[in-house]
PDB file of C-alpha atoms in Angstrom:
ATOM      1  CA  UNK A  76     137.511 145.128 -39.039  1.00 38.00           C
ATOM      2  CA  UNK A  77     135.958 145.566 -35.586  1.00 41.00           C
ATOM      3  CA  UNK A  78     134.350 142.529 -34.064  1.00 38.00           C
ATOM      4  CA  UNK A  79     130.563 142.556 -33.856  1.00 38.00           C
ATOM      5  CA  UNK A  80     129.890 143.772 -30.334  1.00 40.00           C
ATOM      6  CA  UNK A  81     126.279 142.614 -30.170  1.00 39.00           C
ATOM      7  CA  UNK A  82     123.868 140.718 -32.352  1.00 41.00           C
ATOM      8  CA  UNK A  83     121.483 142.714 -34.528  1.00 38.00           C
ATOM      9  CA  UNK A  84     118.892 140.043 -33.788  1.00 41.00           C
ATOM     10  CA  UNK A  85     119.044 140.854 -30.076  1.00 45.00           C
ATOM     11  CA  UNK A  86     115.586 142.117 -29.161  1.00 48.00           C
ATOM     12  CA  UNK A  87     116.823 144.239 -26.256  1.00 46.00           C
ATOM     13  CA  UNK A  88     119.570 145.816 -28.366  1.00 43.00           C
ATOM     14  CA  UNK A  89     117.153 146.756 -31.157  1.00 48.00           C
ATOM     15  CA  UNK A  90     114.563 148.014 -28.663  1.00 46.00           C
ATOM     16  CA  UNK A  91     117.095 150.349 -27.017  1.00 48.00           C
ATOM     17  CA  UNK A  92     118.214 151.711 -30.367  1.00 49.00           C
ATOM     18  CA  UNK A  93     114.649 152.352 -31.505  1.00 47.00           C
ATOM     19  CA  UNK A  94     113.902 154.148 -28.228  1.00 48.00           C
ATOM     20  CA  UNK A  95     116.969 156.328 -28.837  1.00 54.00           C
ATOM     21  CA  UNK A  96     115.790 156.931 -32.405  1.00 52.00           C
ATOM     22  CA  UNK A  97     112.350 158.043 -31.240  1.00 49.00           C
ATOM     23  CA  UNK A  98     113.903 160.276 -28.551  1.00 51.00           C
ATOM     24  CA  UNK A  99     116.361 162.054 -30.831  1.00 57.00           C
ATOM     25  CA  UNK A 100     113.978 162.371 -33.748  1.00 54.00           C
ATOM     26  CA  UNK A 101     110.352 162.935 -32.661  1.00 50.00           C
ATOM     27  CA  UNK A 102     109.219 162.734 -36.292  1.00 45.00           C
ATOM     28  CA  UNK A 103     109.953 158.984 -36.202  1.00 46.00           C
ATOM     29  CA  UNK A 104     107.943 156.550 -34.163  1.00 43.00           C
ATOM     30  CA  UNK A 105     109.460 154.059 -31.731  1.00 41.00           C
ATOM     31  CA  UNK A 106     108.906 151.474 -34.456  1.00 40.00           C
ATOM     32  CA  UNK A 107     111.540 153.166 -36.637  1.00 49.00           C
ATOM     33  CA  UNK A 108     113.249 151.261 -39.414  1.00 53.00           C
ATOM     34  CA  UNK A 109     116.678 149.677 -39.564  1.00 53.00           C
ATOM     35  CA  UNK A 110     117.553 152.152 -42.297  1.00 60.00           C
ATOM     36  CA  UNK A 111     116.943 154.991 -39.812  1.00 57.00           C
ATOM     37  CA  UNK A 112     119.329 153.349 -37.374  1.00 56.00           C
ATOM     38  CA  UNK A 113     121.973 152.898 -40.036  1.00 58.00           C
ATOM     39  CA  UNK A 114     121.676 156.565 -41.046  1.00 60.00           C
ATOM     40  CA  UNK A 115     122.458 157.584 -37.444  1.00 59.00           C
ATOM     41  CA  UNK A 116     125.163 155.109 -36.559  1.00 59.00           C
ATOM     42  CA  UNK A 117     126.746 154.382 -39.931  1.00 56.00           C
ATOM     43  CA  UNK A 118     129.595 156.271 -41.544  1.00 54.00           C
ATOM     44  CA  UNK A 119     130.153 157.219 -45.161  1.00 52.00           C
ATOM     45  CA  UNK A 120     132.665 154.579 -46.232  1.00 54.00           C
ATOM     46  CA  UNK A 121     131.680 152.495 -49.270  1.00 53.00           C
ATOM     47  CA  UNK A 122     133.455 149.574 -47.574  1.00 51.00           C
ATOM     48  CA  UNK A 123     131.262 149.682 -44.484  1.00 51.00           C
ATOM     49  CA  UNK A 124     129.174 146.608 -43.678  1.00 52.00           C
ATOM     50  CA  UNK A 125     126.624 145.909 -40.961  1.00 53.00           C
ATOM     51  CA  UNK A 126     129.313 144.966 -38.445  1.00 60.00           C
ATOM     52  CA  UNK A 127     130.640 148.522 -38.496  1.00 62.00           C
ATOM     53  CA  UNK A 128     127.439 150.425 -37.830  1.00 55.00           C
ATOM     54  CA  UNK A 129     126.283 147.857 -35.275  1.00 60.00           C
ATOM     55  CA  UNK A 130     129.595 148.248 -33.424  1.00 64.00           C
ATOM     56  CA  UNK A 131     129.143 152.014 -33.587  1.00 63.00           C
ATOM     57  CA  UNK A 132     125.597 151.768 -32.272  1.00 62.00           C
ATOM     58  CA  UNK A 133     126.610 149.538 -29.370  1.00 64.00           C
ATOM     59  CA  UNK A 134     128.953 152.277 -28.126  1.00 67.00           C
ATOM     60  CA  UNK A 135     126.351 155.032 -27.954  1.00 66.00           C
ATOM     61  CA  UNK A 136     124.463 154.272 -24.747  1.00 63.00           C
ATOM     62  CA  UNK A 137     127.624 153.717 -22.634  1.00 68.00           C
ATOM     63  CA  UNK A 138     129.217 156.867 -24.064  1.00 70.00           C
ATOM     64  CA  UNK A 139     126.131 158.999 -23.442  1.00 69.00           C
ATOM     65  CA  UNK A 140     126.093 157.639 -19.886  1.00 67.00           C
ATOM     66  CA  UNK A 141     129.652 158.872 -19.434  1.00 68.00           C
ATOM     67  CA  UNK A 142     128.595 162.350 -20.516  1.00 65.00           C
ATOM     68  CA  UNK A 143     126.047 162.517 -17.704  1.00 59.00           C
ATOM     69  CA  UNK A 144     128.042 160.632 -15.100  1.00 60.00           C
ATOM     70  CA  UNK A 145     127.452 162.293 -11.748  1.00 37.00           C
ATOM     71  CA  UNK A 146     124.623 164.512 -12.992  1.00 41.00           C
ATOM     72  CA  UNK A 147     121.200 164.244 -11.397  1.00 41.00           C
ATOM     73  CA  UNK A 148     119.235 165.467 -14.424  1.00 45.00           C
ATOM     74  CA  UNK A 149     119.519 167.321 -17.703  1.00 42.00           C
ATOM     75  CA  UNK A 150     116.789 169.589 -19.048  1.00 46.00           C
ATOM     76  CA  UNK A 151     116.878 168.849 -22.765  1.00 45.00           C
ATOM     77  CA  UNK A 152     114.251 171.517 -23.495  1.00 46.00           C
ATOM     78  CA  UNK A 153     116.050 174.407 -21.868  1.00 47.00           C
ATOM     79  CA  UNK A 154     117.203 177.138 -24.298  1.00 41.00           C
ATOM     80  CA  UNK A 155     120.490 177.144 -22.389  1.00 47.00           C
ATOM     81  CA  UNK A 156     121.194 173.652 -23.727  1.00 58.00           C
ATOM     82  CA  UNK A 157     121.303 174.810 -27.343  1.00 80.00           C
ATOM     83  CA  UNK A 158     124.621 175.233 -29.095  1.00 91.00           C
ATOM     84  CA  UNK A 159     125.448 178.419 -30.988  1.00 94.00           C
ATOM     85  CA  UNK A 160     124.865 178.177 -34.747  1.00 94.00           C
ATOM     86  CA  UNK A 161     127.223 179.834 -37.225  1.00 95.00           C
ATOM     87  CA  UNK A 162     128.529 179.500 -40.774  1.00 95.00           C
ATOM     88  CA  UNK A 163     132.087 178.931 -41.920  1.00 95.00           C
ATOM     89  CA  UNK A 164     131.809 182.023 -44.096  1.00 94.00           C
ATOM     90  CA  UNK A 165     131.188 184.109 -40.956  1.00 96.00           C
ATOM     91  CA  UNK A 166     134.943 183.731 -40.365  1.00 97.00           C
ATOM     92  CA  UNK A 167     136.053 184.409 -43.946  1.00 96.00           C
ATOM     93  CA  UNK A 168     137.860 187.630 -43.003  1.00 96.00           C
ATOM     94  CA  UNK A 169     140.062 185.987 -40.366  1.00 97.00           C
ATOM     95  CA  UNK A 170     143.719 186.867 -41.033  1.00 95.00           C
ATOM     96  CA  UNK A 171     145.501 183.940 -42.649  1.00 97.00           C
ATOM     97  CA  UNK A 172     142.351 182.146 -43.855  1.00 97.00           C
ATOM     98  CA  UNK A 173     143.292 182.465 -47.528  1.00 97.00           C
ATOM     99  CA  UNK A 174     146.823 181.228 -46.831  1.00 98.00           C
ATOM    100  CA  UNK A 175     145.501 178.203 -44.969  1.00 98.00           C
ATOM    101  CA  UNK A 176     143.031 177.482 -47.754  1.00 97.00           C
ATOM    102  CA  UNK A 177     145.803 177.670 -50.353  1.00 98.00           C
ATOM    103  CA  UNK A 178     147.945 175.244 -48.340  1.00 98.00           C
ATOM    104  CA  UNK A 179     145.080 172.771 -47.969  1.00 97.00           C
ATOM    105  CA  UNK A 180     144.386 172.934 -51.698  1.00 97.00           C
ATOM    106  CA  UNK A 181     148.079 172.598 -52.547  1.00 97.00           C
ATOM    107  CA  UNK A 182     148.364 169.391 -50.516  1.00 97.00           C
ATOM    108  CA  UNK A 183     145.077 168.126 -52.031  1.00 94.00           C
ATOM    109  CA  UNK A 184     142.957 168.170 -48.886  1.00 95.00           C
ATOM    110  CA  UNK A 185     139.202 168.720 -49.291  1.00 91.00           C
ATOM    111  CA  UNK A 186     138.987 170.898 -46.174  1.00 94.00           C
ATOM    112  CA  UNK A 187     139.124 174.155 -48.176  1.00 94.00           C
ATOM    113  CA  UNK A 188     137.641 173.108 -51.496  1.00 91.00           C
ATOM    114  CA  UNK A 189     134.810 172.240 -51.396  1.00 91.00           C
ATOM    115  CA  UNK A 190     134.067 172.278 -47.633  1.00 91.00           C
ATOM    116  CA  UNK A 191     135.318 175.790 -46.734  1.00 94.00           C
ATOM    117  CA  UNK A 192     136.427 174.575 -43.297  1.00 96.00           C
ATOM    118  CA  UNK A 193     139.601 176.655 -43.567  1.00 97.00           C
ATOM    119  CA  UNK A 194     137.719 179.816 -42.617  1.00 97.00           C
ATOM    120  CA  UNK A 195     136.759 178.400 -39.237  1.00 97.00           C
ATOM    121  CA  UNK A 196     140.107 176.704 -38.658  1.00 98.00           C
ATOM    122  CA  UNK A 197     141.942 179.971 -39.314  1.00 98.00           C
ATOM    123  CA  UNK A 198     139.714 181.556 -36.651  1.00 98.00           C
ATOM    124  CA  UNK A 199     140.472 178.768 -34.151  1.00 98.00           C
ATOM    125  CA  UNK A 200     144.231 178.969 -34.739  1.00 98.00           C
ATOM    126  CA  UNK A 201     144.166 182.763 -34.546  1.00 98.00           C
ATOM    127  CA  UNK A 202     142.514 182.537 -31.117  1.00 97.00           C
ATOM    128  CA  UNK A 203     145.157 180.119 -29.874  1.00 98.00           C
ATOM    129  CA  UNK A 204     148.046 182.053 -31.405  1.00 97.00           C
ATOM    130  CA  UNK A 205     149.387 180.850 -34.728  1.00 97.00           C
ATOM    131  CA  UNK A 206     153.012 181.391 -33.721  1.00 97.00           C
ATOM    132  CA  UNK A 207     152.640 179.532 -30.413  1.00 98.00           C
ATOM    133  CA  UNK A 208     153.975 175.964 -29.951  1.00 98.00           C
ATOM    134  CA  UNK A 209     150.541 174.389 -30.436  1.00 98.00           C
ATOM    135  CA  UNK A 210     149.849 170.666 -30.239  1.00 98.00           C
ATOM    136  CA  UNK A 211     147.479 169.578 -33.001  1.00 98.00           C
ATOM    137  CA  UNK A 212     145.847 166.156 -33.410  1.00 98.00           C
ATOM    138  CA  UNK A 213     143.656 164.904 -36.264  1.00 98.00           C
ATOM    139  CA  UNK A 214     141.920 161.541 -36.614  1.00 97.00           C
ATOM    140  CA  UNK A 215     141.613 160.420 -40.223  1.00 93.00           C
ATOM    141  CA  UNK A 216     144.551 160.748 -42.609  1.00 89.00           C
ATOM    142  CA  UNK A 217     142.546 160.303 -45.803  1.00 76.00           C
ATOM    143  CA  UNK A 218     143.564 156.761 -46.726  1.00 65.00           C
ATOM    144  CA  UNK A 219     143.867 155.924 -50.411  1.00 62.00           C
ATOM    145  CA  UNK A 220     143.760 152.166 -49.822  1.00 62.00           C
ATOM    146  CA  UNK A 221     140.576 151.377 -51.705  1.00 57.00           C
ATOM    147  CA  UNK A 222     139.767 148.306 -49.601  1.00 58.00           C
ATOM    148  CA  UNK A 223     140.229 150.122 -46.276  1.00 59.00           C
ATOM    149  CA  UNK A 224     137.376 151.283 -44.098  1.00 59.00           C
ATOM    150  CA  UNK A 225     137.054 155.037 -44.553  1.00 61.00           C
ATOM    151  CA  UNK A 226     138.880 155.059 -47.901  1.00 55.00           C
ATOM    152  CA  UNK A 227     138.703 158.318 -49.841  1.00 58.00           C
ATOM    153  CA  UNK A 228     139.600 156.589 -53.084  1.00 62.00           C
ATOM    154  CA  UNK A 229     142.804 155.806 -54.921  1.00 59.00           C
ATOM    155  CA  UNK A 230     143.406 159.473 -55.784  1.00 73.00           C
ATOM    156  CA  UNK A 231     143.392 160.612 -52.135  1.00 64.00           C
ATOM    157  CA  UNK A 232     146.527 162.145 -50.620  1.00 72.00           C
ATOM    158  CA  UNK A 233     147.026 160.704 -47.097  1.00 78.00           C
ATOM    159  CA  UNK A 234     148.290 163.247 -44.575  1.00 89.00           C
ATOM    160  CA  UNK A 235     147.411 166.234 -46.764  1.00 94.00           C
ATOM    161  CA  UNK A 236     145.777 168.306 -44.038  1.00 96.00           C
ATOM    162  CA  UNK A 237     148.487 167.447 -41.490  1.00 98.00           C
ATOM    163  CA  UNK A 238     151.111 168.923 -43.806  1.00 98.00           C
ATOM    164  CA  UNK A 239     149.012 172.025 -44.458  1.00 98.00           C
ATOM    165  CA  UNK A 240     148.456 172.705 -40.753  1.00 98.00           C
ATOM    166  CA  UNK A 241     152.121 172.049 -39.993  1.00 98.00           C
ATOM    167  CA  UNK A 242     153.174 174.643 -42.566  1.00 98.00           C
ATOM    168  CA  UNK A 243     150.566 177.126 -41.338  1.00 98.00           C
ATOM    169  CA  UNK A 244     151.610 176.828 -37.670  1.00 98.00           C
ATOM    170  CA  UNK A 245     155.412 177.174 -37.738  1.00 97.00           C
ATOM    171  CA  UNK A 246     156.072 176.169 -34.109  1.00 98.00           C
ATOM    172  CA  UNK A 247     153.465 173.412 -33.879  1.00 97.00           C
ATOM    173  CA  UNK A 248     153.743 169.695 -33.268  1.00 98.00           C
ATOM    174  CA  UNK A 249     151.263 167.848 -35.493  1.00 98.00           C
ATOM    175  CA  UNK A 250     149.895 164.387 -34.776  1.00 98.00           C
ATOM    176  CA  UNK A 251     147.569 162.183 -36.792  1.00 97.00           C
ATOM    177  CA  UNK A 252     145.897 158.796 -36.475  1.00 96.00           C
ATOM    178  CA  UNK A 253     144.148 156.375 -38.788  1.00 94.00           C
ATOM    179  CA  UNK A 254     142.829 152.820 -38.812  1.00 91.00           C
ATOM    180  CA  UNK A 255     144.836 151.993 -41.951  1.00 91.00           C
ATOM    181  CA  UNK A 256     148.411 151.255 -40.894  1.00 93.00           C
ATOM    182  CA  UNK A 257     149.689 151.462 -44.473  1.00 92.00           C
ATOM    183  CA  UNK A 258     149.269 155.255 -44.617  1.00 91.00           C
ATOM    184  CA  UNK A 259     151.040 156.067 -41.346  1.00 95.00           C
ATOM    185  CA  UNK A 260     154.179 158.174 -41.672  1.00 95.00           C
ATOM    186  CA  UNK A 261     156.584 160.423 -39.808  1.00 96.00           C
ATOM    187  CA  UNK A 262     158.315 163.563 -41.046  1.00 96.00           C
ATOM    188  CA  UNK A 263     159.334 167.015 -39.869  1.00 96.00           C
ATOM    189  CA  UNK A 264     157.029 167.967 -36.946  1.00 97.00           C
ATOM    190  CA  UNK A 265     154.490 165.283 -37.909  1.00 98.00           C
ATOM    191  CA  UNK A 266     153.954 161.931 -36.198  1.00 98.00           C
ATOM    192  CA  UNK A 267     151.133 159.475 -36.905  1.00 97.00           C
ATOM    193  CA  UNK A 268     149.785 156.393 -35.159  1.00 97.00           C
ATOM    194  CA  UNK A 269     147.014 153.830 -35.481  1.00 95.00           C
ATOM    195  CA  UNK A 270     143.574 154.205 -33.923  1.00 95.00           C
ATOM    196  CA  UNK A 271     140.371 152.189 -34.156  1.00 93.00           C
ATOM    197  CA  UNK A 272     137.534 154.608 -33.455  1.00 90.00           C
ATOM    198  CA  UNK A 273     135.172 151.783 -32.541  1.00 87.00           C
ATOM    199  CA  UNK A 274     137.474 150.499 -29.783  1.00 87.00           C
ATOM    200  CA  UNK A 275     137.676 152.857 -26.783  1.00 86.00           C
ATOM    201  CA  UNK A 276     140.867 151.201 -25.572  1.00 88.00           C
ATOM    202  CA  UNK A 277     142.821 152.530 -28.533  1.00 92.00           C
ATOM    203  CA  UNK A 278     141.795 156.084 -27.600  1.00 93.00           C
ATOM    204  CA  UNK A 279     143.265 155.532 -24.153  1.00 91.00           C
ATOM    205  CA  UNK A 280     146.548 154.415 -25.671  1.00 93.00           C
ATOM    206  CA  UNK A 281     146.705 157.282 -28.161  1.00 96.00           C
ATOM    207  CA  UNK A 282     145.924 160.073 -25.699  1.00 95.00           C
ATOM    208  CA  UNK A 283     148.200 158.595 -23.050  1.00 93.00           C
ATOM    209  CA  UNK A 284     150.960 158.883 -25.653  1.00 94.00           C
ATOM    210  CA  UNK A 285     149.987 162.384 -26.788  1.00 96.00           C
ATOM    211  CA  UNK A 286     149.233 164.086 -23.498  1.00 96.00           C
ATOM    212  CA  UNK A 287     147.533 167.499 -23.554  1.00 97.00           C
ATOM    213  CA  UNK A 288     146.673 169.003 -26.944  1.00 98.00           C
ATOM    214  CA  UNK A 289     145.255 172.321 -28.209  1.00 98.00           C
ATOM    215  CA  UNK A 290     143.246 171.149 -31.214  1.00 98.00           C
ATOM    216  CA  UNK A 291     141.516 167.815 -31.862  1.00 98.00           C
ATOM    217  CA  UNK A 292     139.838 167.181 -35.216  1.00 98.00           C
ATOM    218  CA  UNK A 293     137.737 164.104 -35.963  1.00 97.00           C
ATOM    219  CA  UNK A 294     137.733 163.485 -39.720  1.00 94.00           C
ATOM    220  CA  UNK A 295     137.702 159.712 -39.425  1.00 91.00           C
ATOM    221  CA  UNK A 296     134.866 157.203 -39.768  1.00 87.00           C
ATOM    222  CA  UNK A 297     132.073 159.814 -39.542  1.00 86.00           C
ATOM    223  CA  UNK A 298     129.785 157.560 -37.524  1.00 85.00           C
ATOM    224  CA  UNK A 299     127.977 158.807 -34.420  1.00 86.00           C
ATOM    225  CA  UNK A 300     129.516 156.189 -32.102  1.00 85.00           C
ATOM    226  CA  UNK A 301     133.027 156.884 -33.389  1.00 89.00           C
ATOM    227  CA  UNK A 302     132.496 160.644 -33.009  1.00 92.00           C
ATOM    228  CA  UNK A 303     131.234 160.230 -29.439  1.00 90.00           C
ATOM    229  CA  UNK A 304     134.330 158.196 -28.640  1.00 91.00           C
ATOM    230  CA  UNK A 305     136.453 161.153 -29.755  1.00 95.00           C
ATOM    231  CA  UNK A 306     134.420 163.599 -27.668  1.00 94.00           C
ATOM    232  CA  UNK A 307     134.332 161.516 -24.503  1.00 91.00           C
ATOM    233  CA  UNK A 308     137.985 160.431 -24.592  1.00 93.00           C
ATOM    234  CA  UNK A 309     139.404 163.603 -26.127  1.00 95.00           C
ATOM    235  CA  UNK A 310     137.929 166.297 -23.874  1.00 94.00           C
ATOM    236  CA  UNK A 311     139.973 165.325 -20.771  1.00 93.00           C
ATOM    237  CA  UNK A 312     143.159 165.833 -22.820  1.00 96.00           C
ATOM    238  CA  UNK A 313     142.120 169.188 -24.289  1.00 97.00           C
ATOM    239  CA  UNK A 314     143.944 172.198 -22.865  1.00 97.00           C
ATOM    240  CA  UNK A 315     142.069 175.247 -21.614  1.00 97.00           C
ATOM    241  CA  UNK A 316     141.205 177.428 -24.597  1.00 97.00           C
ATOM    242  CA  UNK A 317     141.520 174.412 -26.889  1.00 98.00           C
ATOM    243  CA  UNK A 318     139.062 173.135 -29.488  1.00 98.00           C
ATOM    244  CA  UNK A 319     137.611 169.725 -30.362  1.00 98.00           C
ATOM    245  CA  UNK A 320     135.947 169.649 -33.785  1.00 98.00           C
ATOM    246  CA  UNK A 321     133.947 166.896 -35.483  1.00 97.00           C
ATOM    247  CA  UNK A 322     133.739 167.242 -39.262  1.00 96.00           C
ATOM    248  CA  UNK A 323     131.267 166.121 -41.916  1.00 91.00           C
ATOM    249  CA  UNK A 324     128.106 165.634 -39.865  1.00 90.00           C
ATOM    250  CA  UNK A 325     125.190 164.613 -42.049  1.00 83.00           C
ATOM    251  CA  UNK A 326     122.549 167.352 -42.166  1.00 82.00           C
ATOM    252  CA  UNK A 327     119.516 165.110 -41.852  1.00 78.00           C
ATOM    253  CA  UNK A 328     116.783 165.303 -39.215  1.00 76.00           C
ATOM    254  CA  UNK A 329     117.584 161.900 -37.776  1.00 73.00           C
ATOM    255  CA  UNK A 330     121.353 162.482 -37.494  1.00 79.00           C
ATOM    256  CA  UNK A 331     120.994 166.038 -36.206  1.00 83.00           C
ATOM    257  CA  UNK A 332     118.483 164.777 -33.651  1.00 79.00           C
ATOM    258  CA  UNK A 333     121.129 162.426 -32.272  1.00 81.00           C
ATOM    259  CA  UNK A 334     123.691 165.239 -32.114  1.00 87.00           C
ATOM    260  CA  UNK A 335     121.237 167.508 -30.317  1.00 84.00           C
ATOM    261  CA  UNK A 336     120.869 164.874 -27.612  1.00 81.00           C
ATOM    262  CA  UNK A 337     124.656 164.719 -27.161  1.00 86.00           C
ATOM    263  CA  UNK A 338     124.899 168.512 -27.225  1.00 88.00           C
ATOM    264  CA  UNK A 339     122.206 168.890 -24.572  1.00 82.00           C
ATOM    265  CA  UNK A 340     124.120 166.553 -22.292  1.00 81.00           C
ATOM    266  CA  UNK A 341     127.378 168.416 -22.922  1.00 86.00           C
ATOM    267  CA  UNK A 342     125.612 171.685 -22.081  1.00 85.00           C
ATOM    268  CA  UNK A 343     125.590 170.673 -18.417  1.00 79.00           C
ATOM    269  CA  UNK A 344     129.364 171.231 -18.367  1.00 84.00           C
ATOM    270  CA  UNK A 345     129.778 174.976 -17.877  1.00 85.00           C
ATOM    271  CA  UNK A 346     133.434 174.827 -18.922  1.00 89.00           C
ATOM    272  CA  UNK A 347     132.450 174.083 -22.531  1.00 92.00           C
ATOM    273  CA  UNK A 348     131.257 176.285 -25.395  1.00 95.00           C
ATOM    274  CA  UNK A 349     129.514 174.409 -28.216  1.00 96.00           C
ATOM    275  CA  UNK A 350     128.850 175.330 -31.835  1.00 96.00           C
ATOM    276  CA  UNK A 351     127.175 173.874 -34.919  1.00 95.00           C
ATOM    277  CA  UNK A 352     129.010 175.309 -37.945  1.00 96.00           C
ATOM    278  CA  UNK A 353     127.403 175.124 -41.403  1.00 93.00           C
ATOM    279  CA  UNK A 354     130.025 174.891 -44.139  1.00 91.00           C
ATOM    280  CA  UNK A 355     130.643 173.980 -47.726  1.00 79.00           C
ATOM    281  CA  UNK A 356     129.669 174.948 -51.213  1.00 70.00           C
ATOM    282  CA  UNK A 357     126.044 174.273 -52.153  1.00 65.00           C
ATOM    283  CA  UNK A 358     126.597 170.804 -53.622  1.00 60.00           C
ATOM    284  CA  UNK A 359     128.819 169.697 -50.734  1.00 60.00           C
ATOM    285  CA  UNK A 360     127.134 171.363 -47.771  1.00 71.00           C
ATOM    286  CA  UNK A 361     128.166 169.824 -44.464  1.00 82.00           C
ATOM    287  CA  UNK A 362     128.294 170.647 -40.795  1.00 92.00           C
ATOM    288  CA  UNK A 363     130.858 170.640 -38.028  1.00 95.00           C
ATOM    289  CA  UNK A 364     130.306 170.325 -34.295  1.00 97.00           C
ATOM    290  CA  UNK A 365     132.867 172.349 -32.369  1.00 98.00           C
ATOM    291  CA  UNK A 366     133.606 172.401 -28.643  1.00 97.00           C
ATOM    292  CA  UNK A 367     135.846 174.970 -26.971  1.00 97.00           C
ATOM    293  CA  UNK A 368     137.106 174.336 -23.446  1.00 96.00           C
ATOM    294  CA  UNK A 369     137.168 177.569 -21.506  1.00 94.00           C
ATOM    295  CA  UNK A 370     140.372 178.670 -19.825  1.00 92.00           C
ATOM    296  CA  UNK A 371     140.198 177.896 -16.115  1.00 79.00           C
TER     297      UNK A 371
END
């Protein structure tokens, strides 16, 4: 469990968060509620307590500052700062998408059913070259330890998506990371390691070990601070033409407002293409945020 970085009772801390809330979601006043803050900074784990979302929230301002480091200003209202919007089903006819979906279902990952992410992932892998020696990295193994932060329940199959992607990309090297050490494993062309998404130092250690990669997927804690950690620390290690994808973004005004702030800041980097991808069957609709680094 991450240590509490700051006190919730800190007046300055709460004031800064409420200012951020008002900025990213104009429908809320600067006197927004604690529940609004938790919706932005919290994840989806049933084991999450206040320490987790507070730790996530305390990361946001420093991480956003890193995104604009060296920039004089960012026009958040400019149409150029808007990401492209698409749907997973727009990529349904990509060669290999059905095969990838079948593999994900076979290994009991939820990426195909019900989320339909496999359509977009088939497109990404097709662009990079499925037969190429790609380096793939995913955060979040799908722990089945019921007491663990980020648990998907006792019936989950840890490492399911790693095995599906390994089989789909025959020359790839597949890496995964999770907070729960008990689900780490190593097998043919798969290696896993521990990461704490609320501690930036662990990202440094992981990426220093991995080196450059072609695909980064964040399917971990699903909190805004944790996701920003992946973006900020992952982009420098993403190869040209590579993709960084954050899964399972909550489609609420307050959460999407926060992501639009981050996206507007990322828009100042002309080497990046950014996308919001709507996915999922009706009862499990979700969104991904995808970043492609252009080839130099």
